[in-house]
Amino acid sequence: MLDHIFLTVRDLPRTVAFYQAVPPLLGITWRLDYDGNEGPFDHPDLKGFGAAACSLAETGHPYAATHVGFMAHSQAEVIATYDSAFAAGALQKHPSGLKLHYDPCYFTSQVADPDGHSLEFVYKSSQHACCVHMRTAYEVEG
């Protein structure tokens, strides 16, 4: 199941206005206004819409690869998926760990596929009512 998708856009204000005009009956609503300065170096500002998060990022580049976040059901699943992708030839972007600049329960890892598309494997304990957040050695981003 998808957790989120980043769309790179040429004109952020114009695209935000477009998504704000989409009828609410489709379930597309304003959900996120993330300041990239709160994240790691060179993180873009994000404007998010939808029933789930569909985020828009303006990079200033004519082309940028897509970013897709896949929902995992546990921290172990994030780690196993990352290890499998890395073994299959993916390039490392971010090792498994907590990303505290997003949320204290945001456990993720990120790779680039052979075409440069960013794939993120995400577990948010707050999305799983039956789960209790357990700290592991992988949780602190290095």
PDB file of C-alpha atoms in Angstrom:
ATOM      1  CA  MET A   1       0.000   0.000   0.000  1.00  0.00           C
ATOM      2  CA  LEU A   2       1.242   3.491  -0.765  1.00  0.00           C
ATOM      3  CA  ASP A   3       2.016   5.828   2.110  1.00  0.00           C
ATOM      4  CA  HIS A   4       2.861   8.941   0.078  1.00  0.00           C
ATOM      5  CA  ILE A   5       4.022  10.210  -3.328  1.00  0.00           C
ATOM      6  CA  PHE A   6       6.121  13.325  -4.066  1.00  0.00           C
ATOM      7  CA  LEU A   7       5.431  15.136  -7.340  1.00  0.00           C
ATOM      8  CA  THR A   8       8.091  17.545  -8.543  1.00  0.00           C
ATOM      9  CA  VAL A   9       6.492  20.644 -10.041  1.00  0.00           C
ATOM     10  CA  ARG A  10       7.682  23.676 -12.033  1.00  0.00           C
ATOM     11  CA  ASP A  11       5.480  26.328 -10.415  1.00  0.00           C
ATOM     12  CA  LEU A  12       4.594  25.524  -6.802  1.00  0.00           C
ATOM     13  CA  PRO A  13       2.067  28.344  -6.162  1.00  0.00           C
ATOM     14  CA  ARG A  14       0.199  27.551  -9.404  1.00  0.00           C
ATOM     15  CA  THR A  15       0.114  23.826  -8.647  1.00  0.00           C
ATOM     16  CA  VAL A  16      -0.993  24.395  -5.038  1.00  0.00           C
ATOM     17  CA  ALA A  17      -3.851  26.572  -6.351  1.00  0.00           C
ATOM     18  CA  PHE A  18      -4.812  23.780  -8.767  1.00  0.00           C
ATOM     19  CA  TYR A  19      -4.985  21.151  -6.021  1.00  0.00           C
ATOM     20  CA  GLN A  20      -6.878  23.511  -3.705  1.00  0.00           C
ATOM     21  CA  ALA A  21      -9.534  23.836  -6.437  1.00  0.00           C
ATOM     22  CA  VAL A  22     -10.112  20.076  -6.794  1.00  0.00           C
ATOM     23  CA  PRO A  23     -13.552  19.230  -5.375  1.00  0.00           C
ATOM     24  CA  PRO A  24     -13.465  18.060  -1.747  1.00  0.00           C
ATOM     25  CA  LEU A  25     -15.837  15.220  -2.752  1.00  0.00           C
ATOM     26  CA  LEU A  26     -12.800  13.481  -4.222  1.00  0.00           C
ATOM     27  CA  GLY A  27     -11.205  13.441  -0.779  1.00  0.00           C
ATOM     28  CA  ILE A  28      -8.380  15.728  -1.878  1.00  0.00           C
ATOM     29  CA  THR A  29      -7.832  18.304   0.844  1.00  0.00           C
ATOM     30  CA  TRP A  30      -4.948  20.402   2.205  1.00  0.00           C
ATOM     31  CA  ARG A  31      -3.001  18.216   4.663  1.00  0.00           C
ATOM     32  CA  LEU A  32       0.600  19.398   4.933  1.00  0.00           C
ATOM     33  CA  ASP A  33       2.723  22.550   4.771  1.00  0.00           C
ATOM     34  CA  TYR A  34       6.273  21.366   5.554  1.00  0.00           C
ATOM     35  CA  ASP A  35       9.166  23.821   5.700  1.00  0.00           C
ATOM     36  CA  GLY A  36      12.214  22.104   4.176  1.00  0.00           C
ATOM     37  CA  ASN A  37      14.480  24.034   6.545  1.00  0.00           C
ATOM     38  CA  GLU A  38      13.171  21.785   9.347  1.00  0.00           C
ATOM     39  CA  GLY A  39      14.568  18.688   7.617  1.00  0.00           C
ATOM     40  CA  PRO A  40      18.019  17.530   6.549  1.00  0.00           C
ATOM     41  CA  PHE A  41      20.221  19.608   4.231  1.00  0.00           C
ATOM     42  CA  ASP A  42      18.674  20.381   0.834  1.00  0.00           C
ATOM     43  CA  HIS A  43      15.209  19.062   1.788  1.00  0.00           C
ATOM     44  CA  PRO A  44      12.520  20.770  -0.320  1.00  0.00           C
ATOM     45  CA  ASP A  45       9.464  22.533   1.036  1.00  0.00           C
ATOM     46  CA  LEU A  46       6.443  20.230   0.719  1.00  0.00           C
ATOM     47  CA  LYS A  47       2.789  21.074   0.149  1.00  0.00           C
ATOM     48  CA  GLY A  48       0.582  18.040   0.775  1.00  0.00           C
ATOM     49  CA  PHE A  49      -2.928  17.142  -0.360  1.00  0.00           C
ATOM     50  CA  GLY A  50      -5.217  14.130  -0.320  1.00  0.00           C
ATOM     51  CA  ALA A  51      -6.809  11.466   1.829  1.00  0.00           C
ATOM     52  CA  ALA A  52      -3.232  10.208   2.114  1.00  0.00           C
ATOM     53  CA  ALA A  53      -0.261  12.486   1.587  1.00  0.00           C
ATOM     54  CA  CYS A  54       0.478  13.505  -2.000  1.00  0.00           C
ATOM     55  CA  SER A  55       3.209  16.112  -1.663  1.00  0.00           C
ATOM     56  CA  LEU A  56       4.351  18.720  -4.163  1.00  0.00           C
ATOM     57  CA  ALA A  57       7.984  19.862  -4.189  1.00  0.00           C
ATOM     58  CA  GLU A  58       9.530  22.588  -6.341  1.00  0.00           C
ATOM     59  CA  THR A  59      13.187  21.818  -7.074  1.00  0.00           C
ATOM     60  CA  GLY A  60      14.123  24.316  -9.769  1.00  0.00           C
ATOM     61  CA  HIS A  61      15.413  21.469 -11.941  1.00  0.00           C
ATOM     62  CA  PRO A  62      13.765  20.634 -15.289  1.00  0.00           C
ATOM     63  CA  TYR A  63      13.454  16.957 -14.288  1.00  0.00           C
ATOM     64  CA  ALA A  64      13.592  15.166 -10.995  1.00  0.00           C
ATOM     65  CA  ALA A  65      12.877  11.540 -10.236  1.00  0.00           C
ATOM     66  CA  THR A  66       9.675  10.489  -8.516  1.00  0.00           C
ATOM     67  CA  HIS A  67       9.547   9.697  -4.794  1.00  0.00           C
ATOM     68  CA  VAL A  68       7.184   6.945  -3.592  1.00  0.00           C
ATOM     69  CA  GLY A  69       6.660   5.964   0.045  1.00  0.00           C
ATOM     70  CA  PHE A  70       5.480   2.399   0.697  1.00  0.00           C
ATOM     71  CA  MET A  71       3.688   1.616   3.958  1.00  0.00           C
ATOM     72  CA  ALA A  72       5.295  -1.116   6.055  1.00  0.00           C
ATOM     73  CA  HIS A  73       3.619  -2.976   8.914  1.00  0.00           C
ATOM     74  CA  SER A  74       6.600  -2.983  11.282  1.00  0.00           C
ATOM     75  CA  GLN A  75      10.115  -1.678  11.777  1.00  0.00           C
ATOM     76  CA  ALA A  76      11.375  -5.168  10.932  1.00  0.00           C
ATOM     77  CA  GLU A  77       9.564  -4.992   7.578  1.00  0.00           C
ATOM     78  CA  VAL A  78      11.218  -1.619   6.830  1.00  0.00           C
ATOM     79  CA  ILE A  79      14.647  -3.091   7.588  1.00  0.00           C
ATOM     80  CA  ALA A  80      14.037  -6.314   5.615  1.00  0.00           C
ATOM     81  CA  THR A  81      12.718  -4.426   2.577  1.00  0.00           C
ATOM     82  CA  TYR A  82      15.643  -1.996   2.654  1.00  0.00           C
ATOM     83  CA  ASP A  83      18.139  -4.891   2.931  1.00  0.00           C
ATOM     84  CA  SER A  84      16.455  -6.712   0.034  1.00  0.00           C
ATOM     85  CA  ALA A  85      16.444  -3.603  -2.185  1.00  0.00           C
ATOM     86  CA  PHE A  86      20.084  -2.865  -1.355  1.00  0.00           C
ATOM     87  CA  ALA A  87      21.054  -6.494  -2.139  1.00  0.00           C
ATOM     88  CA  ALA A  88      19.224  -6.209  -5.486  1.00  0.00           C
ATOM     89  CA  GLY A  89      21.366  -3.235  -6.501  1.00  0.00           C
ATOM     90  CA  ALA A  90      19.517  -0.199  -5.176  1.00  0.00           C
ATOM     91  CA  LEU A  91      21.611   2.766  -4.101  1.00  0.00           C
ATOM     92  CA  GLN A  92      21.434   3.816  -0.463  1.00  0.00           C
ATOM     93  CA  LYS A  93      19.824   7.171   0.259  1.00  0.00           C
ATOM     94  CA  HIS A  94      18.974   6.903   3.968  1.00  0.00           C
ATOM     95  CA  PRO A  95      19.541   3.853   6.208  1.00  0.00           C
ATOM     96  CA  SER A  96      16.803   2.520   8.466  1.00  0.00           C
ATOM     97  CA  GLY A  97      15.990   4.710  11.433  1.00  0.00           C
ATOM     98  CA  LEU A  98      13.710   7.251  13.017  1.00  0.00           C
ATOM     99  CA  LYS A  99      13.315  10.524  11.140  1.00  0.00           C
ATOM    100  CA  LEU A 100      12.538  12.801  14.067  1.00  0.00           C
ATOM    101  CA  HIS A 101      12.269  15.897  11.838  1.00  0.00           C
ATOM    102  CA  TYR A 102       8.986  14.404  10.538  1.00  0.00           C
ATOM    103  CA  ASP A 103       7.501  12.677  13.572  1.00  0.00           C
ATOM    104  CA  PRO A 104       8.781  10.817  16.669  1.00  0.00           C
ATOM    105  CA  CYS A 105       7.184   7.599  15.338  1.00  0.00           C
ATOM    106  CA  TYR A 106       8.382   7.909  11.691  1.00  0.00           C
ATOM    107  CA  PHE A 107      10.642   4.874  11.091  1.00  0.00           C
ATOM    108  CA  THR A 108      11.906   4.669   7.534  1.00  0.00           C
ATOM    109  CA  SER A 109      14.643   3.801   5.085  1.00  0.00           C
ATOM    110  CA  GLN A 110      15.179   5.067   1.566  1.00  0.00           C
ATOM    111  CA  VAL A 111      16.874   3.771  -1.588  1.00  0.00           C
ATOM    112  CA  ALA A 112      17.181   4.827  -5.227  1.00  0.00           C
ATOM    113  CA  ASP A 113      16.116   2.297  -7.852  1.00  0.00           C
ATOM    114  CA  PRO A 114      18.207   1.729 -11.030  1.00  0.00           C
ATOM    115  CA  ASP A 115      16.483   4.705 -12.724  1.00  0.00           C
ATOM    116  CA  GLY A 116      17.091   7.034  -9.797  1.00  0.00           C
ATOM    117  CA  HIS A 117      13.542   6.977  -8.449  1.00  0.00           C
ATOM    118  CA  SER A 118      13.429   7.370  -4.687  1.00  0.00           C
ATOM    119  CA  LEU A 119      11.702   4.511  -2.832  1.00  0.00           C
ATOM    120  CA  GLU A 120      10.948   4.957   0.858  1.00  0.00           C
ATOM    121  CA  PHE A 121       9.790   2.177   3.184  1.00  0.00           C
ATOM    122  CA  VAL A 122       7.793   3.719   6.049  1.00  0.00           C
ATOM    123  CA  TYR A 123       6.432   2.461   9.352  1.00  0.00           C
ATOM    124  CA  LYS A 124       4.499   4.902  11.528  1.00  0.00           C
ATOM    125  CA  SER A 125       3.382   3.223  14.734  1.00  0.00           C
ATOM    126  CA  SER A 126       0.666   5.866  15.072  1.00  0.00           C
ATOM    127  CA  GLN A 127      -0.986   4.383  11.943  1.00  0.00           C
ATOM    128  CA  HIS A 128      -1.240   0.953  13.543  1.00  0.00           C
ATOM    129  CA  ALA A 129      -3.559   1.073  16.563  1.00  0.00           C
ATOM    130  CA  CYS A 130      -2.495  -2.347  17.831  1.00  0.00           C
ATOM    131  CA  CYS A 131       1.218  -1.561  17.800  1.00  0.00           C
ATOM    132  CA  VAL A 132       3.338  -0.053  20.542  1.00  0.00           C
ATOM    133  CA  HIS A 133       6.466   1.836  19.472  1.00  0.00           C
ATOM    134  CA  MET A 134       9.594  -0.120  20.429  1.00  0.00           C
ATOM    135  CA  ARG A 135      13.039   1.473  20.237  1.00  0.00           C
ATOM    136  CA  THR A 136      15.730  -0.484  18.405  1.00  0.00           C
ATOM    137  CA  ALA A 137      19.360   0.055  17.478  1.00  0.00           C
ATOM    138  CA  TYR A 138      18.189   1.124  13.996  1.00  0.00           C
ATOM    139  CA  GLU A 139      16.029   4.014  15.177  1.00  0.00           C
ATOM    140  CA  VAL A 140      18.500   6.846  15.409  1.00  0.00           C
ATOM    141  CA  GLU A 141      19.412   8.270  12.009  1.00  0.00           C
ATOM    142  CA  GLY A 142      23.165   8.316  11.538  1.00  0.00           C
TER     143      GLY A 142
END
